[in-house]
Short mmCIF file of C-alpha atoms in Angstrom, two decimals:
data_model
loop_
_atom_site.label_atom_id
_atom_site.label_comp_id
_atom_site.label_asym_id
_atom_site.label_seq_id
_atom_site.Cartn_x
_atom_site.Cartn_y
_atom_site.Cartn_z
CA UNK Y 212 5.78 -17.22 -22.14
CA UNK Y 213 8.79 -15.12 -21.35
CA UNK Y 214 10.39 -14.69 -17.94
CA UNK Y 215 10.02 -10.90 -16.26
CA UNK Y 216 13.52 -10.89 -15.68
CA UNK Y 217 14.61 -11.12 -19.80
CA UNK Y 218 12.02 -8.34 -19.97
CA UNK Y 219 13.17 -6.20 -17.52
CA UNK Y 220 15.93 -6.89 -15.92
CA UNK Y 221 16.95 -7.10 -12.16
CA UNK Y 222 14.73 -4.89 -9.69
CA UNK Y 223 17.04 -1.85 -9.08
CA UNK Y 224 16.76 -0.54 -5.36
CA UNK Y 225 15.46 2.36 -4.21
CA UNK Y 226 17.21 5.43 -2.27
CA UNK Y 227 15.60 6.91 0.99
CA UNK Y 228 18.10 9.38 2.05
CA UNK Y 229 18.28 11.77 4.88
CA UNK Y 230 15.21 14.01 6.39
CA UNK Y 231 15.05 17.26 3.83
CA UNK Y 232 15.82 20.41 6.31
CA UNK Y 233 16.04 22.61 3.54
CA UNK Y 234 13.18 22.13 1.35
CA UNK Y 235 14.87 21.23 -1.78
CA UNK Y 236 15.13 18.16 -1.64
CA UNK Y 237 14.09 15.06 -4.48
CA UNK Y 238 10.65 13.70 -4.26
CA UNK Y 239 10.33 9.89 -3.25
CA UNK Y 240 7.52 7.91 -3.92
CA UNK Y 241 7.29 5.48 -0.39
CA UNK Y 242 4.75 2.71 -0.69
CA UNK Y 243 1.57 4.87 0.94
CA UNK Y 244 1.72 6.34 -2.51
CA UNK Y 245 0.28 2.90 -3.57
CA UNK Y 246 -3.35 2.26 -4.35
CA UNK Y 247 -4.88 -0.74 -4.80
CA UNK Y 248 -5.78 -0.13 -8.37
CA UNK Y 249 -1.87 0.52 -9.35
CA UNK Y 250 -2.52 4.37 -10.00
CA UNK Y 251 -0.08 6.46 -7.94
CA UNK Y 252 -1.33 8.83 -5.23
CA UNK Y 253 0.58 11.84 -5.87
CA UNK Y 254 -0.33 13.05 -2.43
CA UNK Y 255 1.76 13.52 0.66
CA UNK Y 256 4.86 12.89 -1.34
CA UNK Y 257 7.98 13.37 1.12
CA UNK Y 258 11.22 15.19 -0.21
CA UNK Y 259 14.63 13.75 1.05
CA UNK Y 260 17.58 14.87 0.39
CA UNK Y 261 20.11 12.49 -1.46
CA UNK Y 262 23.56 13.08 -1.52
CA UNK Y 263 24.33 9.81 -3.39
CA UNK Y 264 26.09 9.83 -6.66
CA UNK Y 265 25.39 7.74 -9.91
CA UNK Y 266 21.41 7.57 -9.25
CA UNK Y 267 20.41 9.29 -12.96
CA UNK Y 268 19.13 5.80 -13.96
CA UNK Y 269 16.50 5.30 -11.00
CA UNK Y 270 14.66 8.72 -11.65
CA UNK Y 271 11.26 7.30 -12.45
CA UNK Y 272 10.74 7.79 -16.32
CA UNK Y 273 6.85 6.74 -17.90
CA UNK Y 274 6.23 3.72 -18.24
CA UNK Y 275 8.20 2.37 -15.26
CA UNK Y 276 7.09 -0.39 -12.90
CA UNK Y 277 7.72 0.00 -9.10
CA UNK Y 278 7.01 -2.77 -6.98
CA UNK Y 279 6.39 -3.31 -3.17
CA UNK Y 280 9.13 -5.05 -1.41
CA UNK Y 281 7.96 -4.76 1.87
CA UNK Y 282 5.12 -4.17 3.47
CA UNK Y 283 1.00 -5.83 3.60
CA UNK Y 284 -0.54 -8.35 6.08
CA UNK Y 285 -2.12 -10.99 6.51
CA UNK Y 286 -5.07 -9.85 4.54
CA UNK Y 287 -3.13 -8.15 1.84
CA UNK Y 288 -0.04 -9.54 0.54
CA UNK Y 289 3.01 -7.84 -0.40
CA UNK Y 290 4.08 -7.28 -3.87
CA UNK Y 291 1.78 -4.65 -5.30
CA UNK Y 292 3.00 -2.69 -8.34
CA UNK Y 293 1.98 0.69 -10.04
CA UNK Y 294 2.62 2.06 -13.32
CA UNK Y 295 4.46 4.79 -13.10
CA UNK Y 296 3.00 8.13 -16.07
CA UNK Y 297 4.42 11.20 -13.93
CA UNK Y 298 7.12 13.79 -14.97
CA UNK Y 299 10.32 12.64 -15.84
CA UNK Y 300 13.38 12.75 -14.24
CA UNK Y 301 11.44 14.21 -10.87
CA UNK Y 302 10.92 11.51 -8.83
CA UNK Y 303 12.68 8.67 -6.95
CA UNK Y 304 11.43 5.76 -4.80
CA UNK Y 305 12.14 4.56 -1.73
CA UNK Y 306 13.98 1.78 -0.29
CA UNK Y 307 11.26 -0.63 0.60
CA UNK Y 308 10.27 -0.77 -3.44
CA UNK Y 309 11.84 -2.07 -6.73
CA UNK Y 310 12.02 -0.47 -10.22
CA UNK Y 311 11.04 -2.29 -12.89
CA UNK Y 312 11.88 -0.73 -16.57
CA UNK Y 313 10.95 -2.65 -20.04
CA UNK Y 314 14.42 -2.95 -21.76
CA UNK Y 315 12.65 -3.44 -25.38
CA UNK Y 316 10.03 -1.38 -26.07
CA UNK Y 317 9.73 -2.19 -29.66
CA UNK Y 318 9.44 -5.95 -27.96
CA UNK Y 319 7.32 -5.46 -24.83
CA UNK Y 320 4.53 -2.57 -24.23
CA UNK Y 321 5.20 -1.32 -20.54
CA UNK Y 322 1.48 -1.29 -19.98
CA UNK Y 323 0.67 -5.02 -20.88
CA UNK Y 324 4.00 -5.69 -18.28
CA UNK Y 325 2.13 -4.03 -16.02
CA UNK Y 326 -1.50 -5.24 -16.47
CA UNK Y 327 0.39 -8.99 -16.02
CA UNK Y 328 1.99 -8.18 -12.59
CA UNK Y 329 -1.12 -6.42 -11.68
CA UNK Y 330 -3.15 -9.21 -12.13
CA UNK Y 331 -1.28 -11.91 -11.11
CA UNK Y 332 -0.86 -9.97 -7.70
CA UNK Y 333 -4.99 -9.77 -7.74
CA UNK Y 334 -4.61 -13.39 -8.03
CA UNK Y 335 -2.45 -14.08 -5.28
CA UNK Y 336 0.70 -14.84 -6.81
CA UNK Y 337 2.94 -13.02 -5.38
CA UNK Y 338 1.83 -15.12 -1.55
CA UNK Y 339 4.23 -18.13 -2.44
CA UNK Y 340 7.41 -15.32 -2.40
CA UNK Y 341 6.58 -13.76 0.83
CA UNK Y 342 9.30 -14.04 3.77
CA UNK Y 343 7.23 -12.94 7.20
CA UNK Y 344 9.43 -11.03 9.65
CA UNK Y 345 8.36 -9.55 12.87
CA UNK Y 346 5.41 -6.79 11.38
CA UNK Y 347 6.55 -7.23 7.91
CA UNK Y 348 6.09 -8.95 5.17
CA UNK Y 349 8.88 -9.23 2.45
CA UNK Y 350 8.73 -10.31 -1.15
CA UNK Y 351 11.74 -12.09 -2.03
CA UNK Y 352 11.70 -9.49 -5.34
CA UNK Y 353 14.59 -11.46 -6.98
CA UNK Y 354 12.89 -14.86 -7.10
CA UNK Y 355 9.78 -13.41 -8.09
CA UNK Y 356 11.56 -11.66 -11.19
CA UNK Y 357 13.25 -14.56 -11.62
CA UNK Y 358 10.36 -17.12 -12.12
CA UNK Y 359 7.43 -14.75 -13.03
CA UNK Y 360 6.57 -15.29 -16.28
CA UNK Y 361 4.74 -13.11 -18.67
CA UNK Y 362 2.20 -13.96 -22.14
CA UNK Y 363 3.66 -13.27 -25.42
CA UNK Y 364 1.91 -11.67 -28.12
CA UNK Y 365 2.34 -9.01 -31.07
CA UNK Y 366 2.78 -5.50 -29.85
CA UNK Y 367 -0.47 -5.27 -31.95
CA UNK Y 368 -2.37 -7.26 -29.21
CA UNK Y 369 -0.52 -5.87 -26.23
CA UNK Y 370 -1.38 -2.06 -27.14
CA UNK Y 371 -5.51 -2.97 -27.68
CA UNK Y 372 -5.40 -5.43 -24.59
CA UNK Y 373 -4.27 -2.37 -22.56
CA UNK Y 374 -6.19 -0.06 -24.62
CA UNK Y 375 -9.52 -2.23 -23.54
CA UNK Y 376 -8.09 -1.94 -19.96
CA UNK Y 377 -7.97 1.49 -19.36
CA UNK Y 378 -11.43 2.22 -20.87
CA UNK Y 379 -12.81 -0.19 -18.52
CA UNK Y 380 -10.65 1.72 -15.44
CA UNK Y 381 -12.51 4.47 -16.66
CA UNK Y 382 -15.51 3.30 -16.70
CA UNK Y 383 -15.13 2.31 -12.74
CA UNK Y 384 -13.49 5.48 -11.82
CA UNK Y 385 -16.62 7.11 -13.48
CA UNK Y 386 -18.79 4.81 -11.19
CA UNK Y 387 -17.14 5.20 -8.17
CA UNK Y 388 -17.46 9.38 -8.71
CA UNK Y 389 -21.40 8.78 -9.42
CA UNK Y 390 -21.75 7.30 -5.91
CA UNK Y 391 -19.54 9.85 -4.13
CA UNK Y 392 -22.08 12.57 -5.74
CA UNK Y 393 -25.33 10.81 -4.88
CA UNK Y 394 -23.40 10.21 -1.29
CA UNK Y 395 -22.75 13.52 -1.26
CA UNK Y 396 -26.25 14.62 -2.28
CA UNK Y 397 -27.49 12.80 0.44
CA UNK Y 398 -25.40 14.90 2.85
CA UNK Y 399 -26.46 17.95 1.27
CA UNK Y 400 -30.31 17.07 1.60
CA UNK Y 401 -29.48 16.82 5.42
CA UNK Y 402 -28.57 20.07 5.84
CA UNK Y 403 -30.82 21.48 3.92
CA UNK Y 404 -33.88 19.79 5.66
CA UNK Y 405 -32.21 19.84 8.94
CA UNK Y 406 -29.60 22.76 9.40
CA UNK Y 407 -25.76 22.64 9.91
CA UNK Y 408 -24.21 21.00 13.31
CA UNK Y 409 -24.61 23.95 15.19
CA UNK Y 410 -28.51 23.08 15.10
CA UNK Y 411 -29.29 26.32 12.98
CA UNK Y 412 -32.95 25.65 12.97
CA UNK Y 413 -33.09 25.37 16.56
CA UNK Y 414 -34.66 21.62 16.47
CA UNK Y 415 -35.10 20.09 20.33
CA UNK Y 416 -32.33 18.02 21.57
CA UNK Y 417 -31.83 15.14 23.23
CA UNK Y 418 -29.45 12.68 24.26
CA UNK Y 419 -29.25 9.18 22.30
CA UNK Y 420 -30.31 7.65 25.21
CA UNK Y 421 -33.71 8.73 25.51
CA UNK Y 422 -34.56 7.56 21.84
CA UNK Y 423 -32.54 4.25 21.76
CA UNK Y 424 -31.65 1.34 23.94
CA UNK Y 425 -27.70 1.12 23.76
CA UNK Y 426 -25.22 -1.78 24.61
CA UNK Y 427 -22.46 -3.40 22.92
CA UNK Y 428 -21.96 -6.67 21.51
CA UNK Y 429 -20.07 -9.74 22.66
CA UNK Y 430 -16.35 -8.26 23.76
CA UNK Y 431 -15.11 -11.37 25.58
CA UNK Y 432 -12.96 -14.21 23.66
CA UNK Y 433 -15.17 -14.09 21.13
CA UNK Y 434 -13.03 -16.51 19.01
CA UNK Y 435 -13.78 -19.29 21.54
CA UNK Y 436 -17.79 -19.31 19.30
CA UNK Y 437 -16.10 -19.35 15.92
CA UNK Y 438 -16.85 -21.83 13.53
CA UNK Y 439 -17.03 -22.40 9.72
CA UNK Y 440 -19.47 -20.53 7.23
CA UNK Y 441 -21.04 -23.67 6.78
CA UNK Y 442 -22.34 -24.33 10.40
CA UNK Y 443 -22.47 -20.95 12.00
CA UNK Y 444 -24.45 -17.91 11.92
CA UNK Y 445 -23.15 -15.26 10.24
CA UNK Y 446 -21.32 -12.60 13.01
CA UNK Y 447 -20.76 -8.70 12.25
CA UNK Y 448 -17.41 -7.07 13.21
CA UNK Y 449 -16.10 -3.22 12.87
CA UNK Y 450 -15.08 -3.99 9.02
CA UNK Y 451 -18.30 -5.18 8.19
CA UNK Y 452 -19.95 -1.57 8.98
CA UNK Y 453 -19.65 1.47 6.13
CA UNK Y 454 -21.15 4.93 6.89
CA UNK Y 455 -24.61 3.90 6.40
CA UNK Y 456 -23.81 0.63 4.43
CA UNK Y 457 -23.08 -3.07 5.41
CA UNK Y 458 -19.75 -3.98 4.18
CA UNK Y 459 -20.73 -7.74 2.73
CA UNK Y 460 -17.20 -8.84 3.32
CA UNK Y 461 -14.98 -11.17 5.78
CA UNK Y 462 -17.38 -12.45 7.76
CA UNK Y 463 -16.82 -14.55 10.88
CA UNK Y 464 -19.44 -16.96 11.91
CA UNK Y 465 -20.50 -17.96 15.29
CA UNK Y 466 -21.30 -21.75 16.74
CA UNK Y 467 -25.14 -22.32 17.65
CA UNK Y 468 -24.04 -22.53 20.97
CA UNK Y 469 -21.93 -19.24 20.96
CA UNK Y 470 -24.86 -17.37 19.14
CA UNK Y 471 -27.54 -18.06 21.90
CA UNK Y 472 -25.20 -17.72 24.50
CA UNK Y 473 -24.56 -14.04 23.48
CA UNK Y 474 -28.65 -13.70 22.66
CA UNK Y 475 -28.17 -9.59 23.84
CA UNK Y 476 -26.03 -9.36 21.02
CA UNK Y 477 -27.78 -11.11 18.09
CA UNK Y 478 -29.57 -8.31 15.43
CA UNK Y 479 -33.01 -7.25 14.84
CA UNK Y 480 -33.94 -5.23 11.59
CA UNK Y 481 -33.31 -1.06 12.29
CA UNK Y 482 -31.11 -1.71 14.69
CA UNK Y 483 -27.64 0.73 14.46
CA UNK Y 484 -24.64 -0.87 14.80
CA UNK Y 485 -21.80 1.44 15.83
CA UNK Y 486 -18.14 1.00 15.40
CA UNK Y 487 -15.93 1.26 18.87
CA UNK Y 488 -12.63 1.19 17.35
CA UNK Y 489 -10.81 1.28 14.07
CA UNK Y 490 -12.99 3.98 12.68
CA UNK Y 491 -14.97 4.85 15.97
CA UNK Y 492 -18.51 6.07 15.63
CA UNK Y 493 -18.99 4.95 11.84
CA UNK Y 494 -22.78 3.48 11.54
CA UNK Y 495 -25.24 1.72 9.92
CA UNK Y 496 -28.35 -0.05 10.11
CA UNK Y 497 -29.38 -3.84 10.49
CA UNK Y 498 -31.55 -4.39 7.06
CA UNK Y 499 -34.04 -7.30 7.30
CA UNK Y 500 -31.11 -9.57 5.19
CA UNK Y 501 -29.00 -9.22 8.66
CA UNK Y 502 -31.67 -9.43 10.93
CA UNK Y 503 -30.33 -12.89 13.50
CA UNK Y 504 -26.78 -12.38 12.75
CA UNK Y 505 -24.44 -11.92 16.09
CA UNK Y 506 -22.25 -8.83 16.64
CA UNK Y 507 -18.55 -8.71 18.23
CA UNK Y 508 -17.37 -5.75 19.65
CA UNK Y 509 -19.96 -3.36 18.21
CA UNK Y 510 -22.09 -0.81 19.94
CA UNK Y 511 -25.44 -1.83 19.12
CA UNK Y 512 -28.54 0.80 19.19
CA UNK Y 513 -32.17 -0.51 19.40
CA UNK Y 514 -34.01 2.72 18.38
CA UNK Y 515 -37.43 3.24 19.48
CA UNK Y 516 -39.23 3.97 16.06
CA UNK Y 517 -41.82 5.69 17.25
CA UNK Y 518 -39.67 8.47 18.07
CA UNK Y 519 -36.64 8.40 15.75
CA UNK Y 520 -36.27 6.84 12.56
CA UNK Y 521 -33.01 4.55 12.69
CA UNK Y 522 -31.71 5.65 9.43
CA UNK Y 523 -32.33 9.63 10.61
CA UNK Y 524 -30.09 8.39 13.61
CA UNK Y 525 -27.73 6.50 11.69
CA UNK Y 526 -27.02 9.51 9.03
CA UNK Y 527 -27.23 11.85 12.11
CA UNK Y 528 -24.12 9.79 13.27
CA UNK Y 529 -22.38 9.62 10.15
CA UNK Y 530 -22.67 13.29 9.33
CA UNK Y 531 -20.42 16.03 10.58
CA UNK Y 532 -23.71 16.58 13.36
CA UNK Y 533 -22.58 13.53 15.24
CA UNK Y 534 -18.87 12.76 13.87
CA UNK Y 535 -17.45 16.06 15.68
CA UNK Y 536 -19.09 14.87 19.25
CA UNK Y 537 -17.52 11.03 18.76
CA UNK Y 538 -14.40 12.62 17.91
CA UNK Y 539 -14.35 14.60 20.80
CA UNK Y 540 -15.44 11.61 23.13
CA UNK Y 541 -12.70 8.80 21.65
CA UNK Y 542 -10.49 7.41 24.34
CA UNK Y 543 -7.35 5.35 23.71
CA UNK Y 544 -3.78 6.04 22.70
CA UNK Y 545 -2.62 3.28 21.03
CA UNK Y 546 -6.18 1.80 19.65
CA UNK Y 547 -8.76 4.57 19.75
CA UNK Y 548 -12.09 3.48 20.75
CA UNK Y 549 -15.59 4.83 21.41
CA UNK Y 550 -17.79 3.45 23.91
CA UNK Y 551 -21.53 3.13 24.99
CA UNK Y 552 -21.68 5.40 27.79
CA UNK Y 553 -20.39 8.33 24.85
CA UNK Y 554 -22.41 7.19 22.56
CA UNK Y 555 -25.66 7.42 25.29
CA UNK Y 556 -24.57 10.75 25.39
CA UNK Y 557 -24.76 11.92 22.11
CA UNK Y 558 -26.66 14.87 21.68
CA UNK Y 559 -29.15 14.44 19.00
CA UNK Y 560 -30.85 16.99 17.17
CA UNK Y 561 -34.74 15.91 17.02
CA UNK Y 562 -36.71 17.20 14.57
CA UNK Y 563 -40.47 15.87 13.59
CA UNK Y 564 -40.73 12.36 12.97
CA UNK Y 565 -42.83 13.39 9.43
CA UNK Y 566 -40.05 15.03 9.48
CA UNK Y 567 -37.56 12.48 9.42
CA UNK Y 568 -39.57 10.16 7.83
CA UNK Y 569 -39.45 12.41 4.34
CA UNK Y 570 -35.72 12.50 4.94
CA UNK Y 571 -35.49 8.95 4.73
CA UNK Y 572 -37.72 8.35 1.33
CA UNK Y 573 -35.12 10.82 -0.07
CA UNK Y 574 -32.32 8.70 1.14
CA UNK Y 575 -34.66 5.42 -0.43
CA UNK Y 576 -35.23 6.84 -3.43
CA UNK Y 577 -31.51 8.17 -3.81
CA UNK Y 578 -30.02 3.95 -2.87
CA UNK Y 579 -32.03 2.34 -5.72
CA UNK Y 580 -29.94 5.08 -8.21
CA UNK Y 581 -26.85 3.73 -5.63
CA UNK Y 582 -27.73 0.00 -6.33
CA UNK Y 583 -28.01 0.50 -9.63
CA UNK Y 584 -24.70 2.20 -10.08
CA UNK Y 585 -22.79 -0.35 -7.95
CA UNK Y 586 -24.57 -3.27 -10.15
CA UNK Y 587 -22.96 -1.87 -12.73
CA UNK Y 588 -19.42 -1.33 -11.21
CA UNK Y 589 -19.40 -5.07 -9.48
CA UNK Y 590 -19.85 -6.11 -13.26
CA UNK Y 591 -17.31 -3.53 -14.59
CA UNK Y 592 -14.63 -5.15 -12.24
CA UNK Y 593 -14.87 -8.49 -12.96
#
């Protein structure tokens, strides 16, 4: 094992600069140019102007490694890093992130740095340097360099680990794009069947209202009912709903006591649950796995199925038919939120439910090739 800090050195700071009146100023990459995946997002770059001298050694050159300083929550901790392939001498970063430059390159592949930090941070390991401040959270970047420690091997084994790597980032990029197409083909078949927003084919319309029973779930304390996985029943919140998909993650679980207390709130299959605030008005619907679970803070839509189909409704809400109405009905300046009453309100294109019905054995037909895909990206990514 060899310490980060013989490989690399120091973190050097970044420079942030003054606002760029002019438009010629130097690009700096900030830490919303960070993804997840350590790529950098090349969009909504700022330009500052820096008048500093002596900076020719932090323009970003390939194979650099910047690193978040400050920044993440509770849920994701600070210390991400991204590998750095852009033009040279073109960009700088900013002050909240660290530079991290292979001295030996005939020693150390900067890729195989990388992939280390990378996954050690998808590990957690960068938690035990954290300093919490009011909002913030700071990685203590010189004790981290300091005791971070790196696997030795040939240069040989470095350049096929990475090699095997980046195929397999490929490969998931590659899956991701296949279910933004059959996502978007699914959007496509709406219109097509159904018209554009403007209700182009002149369908009848009615408010949500008179298809659907609407409340919301439990909005009061609802911490006072939560319990462990292990004795509760399994509770929905805003980040478990994806436009028409259930997001199986984070789940909160309610006592036995808090579930049949709330009994208005707990699911029945083709129900739509509809998010209030975060990302108001996203939907999707209760399959028979979630049928019992609770709901907190969720508008929840009992459609009558004789007249609409839920998923029609749900993809009805998701789509550009429904999305520009809940935009236009959001309330809130500080935490946007959409409520029942709007959601009541919603006008809803109606066509024939034989109608809707052959919409939604498209939509079937199209999630098996969607399952299938994400099978195959779940295993990709472990």
């Amino acid at each position: 094992m060899a310490k980060l800090i013989e490989i690399t050195g120091k973190a050097l700071s970044g420079e942030w600069g003054t606002d760029d009146e002019t438009g010629d100023g130097i690009p700096v990459l900030r830490t919303t140019n960070f993804t997840n995946e350590g790529v950098v997002d090349y969009r909504n770059v700022v330009t500052r102007t820096i008048t500093k001298k002596k900076i020719e050694e932090k323009y970003l050159r390939k194979g650099d490694i910047i690193i978040e300083k400050s920044g993440g929550s509770d849920k994701q901790p600070v210390g991400r890093v991204v590998f750095f392939d852009g033009p040279e001498q073109t960009y700088l970063f900013n002050n909240f992130t660290g530079l991290l430059r292979v001295k030996d390159q005939t020693t150390w592949y900067p890729r195989y740095v990388f992939y280390s930090m990378y996954s050690n941070y998808r590990r957690g390991g960068t938690r035990a340097f954290e300093n919490k401040t009011t909002g913030l959270h700071n990685l203590k970047t010189d004790d981290y360099v300091s005791r971070y420690e790196v696997s030795e091997t040939s240069m040989e084994n470095q350049m096929e680990i990475c090699e095997r790597l980046d195929r397999l980032y490929g490969i998931i990029k590659m899956r991701q794009q296949e279910l933004q197409k059959l996502d978007e083909l699914i959007k496509a078949r709406f219109v097509e069947m159904f018209g554009d927003e403007n209700n182009s084919k002149n369908w009848d319309v009615v408010n949500v209202e008179e298809v659907a029973d609407v409340q919301v779930g439990v909005v009061i304390k609802p911490s006072q009912y939560y319990t462990d996985k292990s004795e509760g029943v399994r509770t929905f919140r805003s980040l478990n709903i994806g436009a028409g998909f259930i997001k199986d993650i984070d789940w909160v679980y309610f006592t036995k006591e808090g579930h049949q207390k709330n009994s208005k709130s707990i699911l029945k299959k083709d129900d739509l649950l509809i998010v209030r605030s975060g990302a108001p008005g996203t939907a999707c619907v209760v399959t028979e796995e979630y049928a019992g679970c609770n709901a907190v803070d969720i508008i929840i839509a009992h459609p009558d199925c004789k007249k609409v189909n839920p998923y029609y409704l749900c993809t009805f809400t998701n789509m550009p038919h429904g999305k520009k109405q809940i935009d236009e009905g959001i309330g809130g300046a500080a935490q946007q939120h959409f409520n029942v009453g709007k959601y009541n309100k919603l006008q809803l294109m109606l066509p024939p439910k034989t109608l809707q019905d052959e919409f939604v054995g498209f939509v079937k037909q199209v999630n098996k090739s969607k399952v299938a895909v994400q099978k195959s990206l779940d295993e990709t990514q472990k």
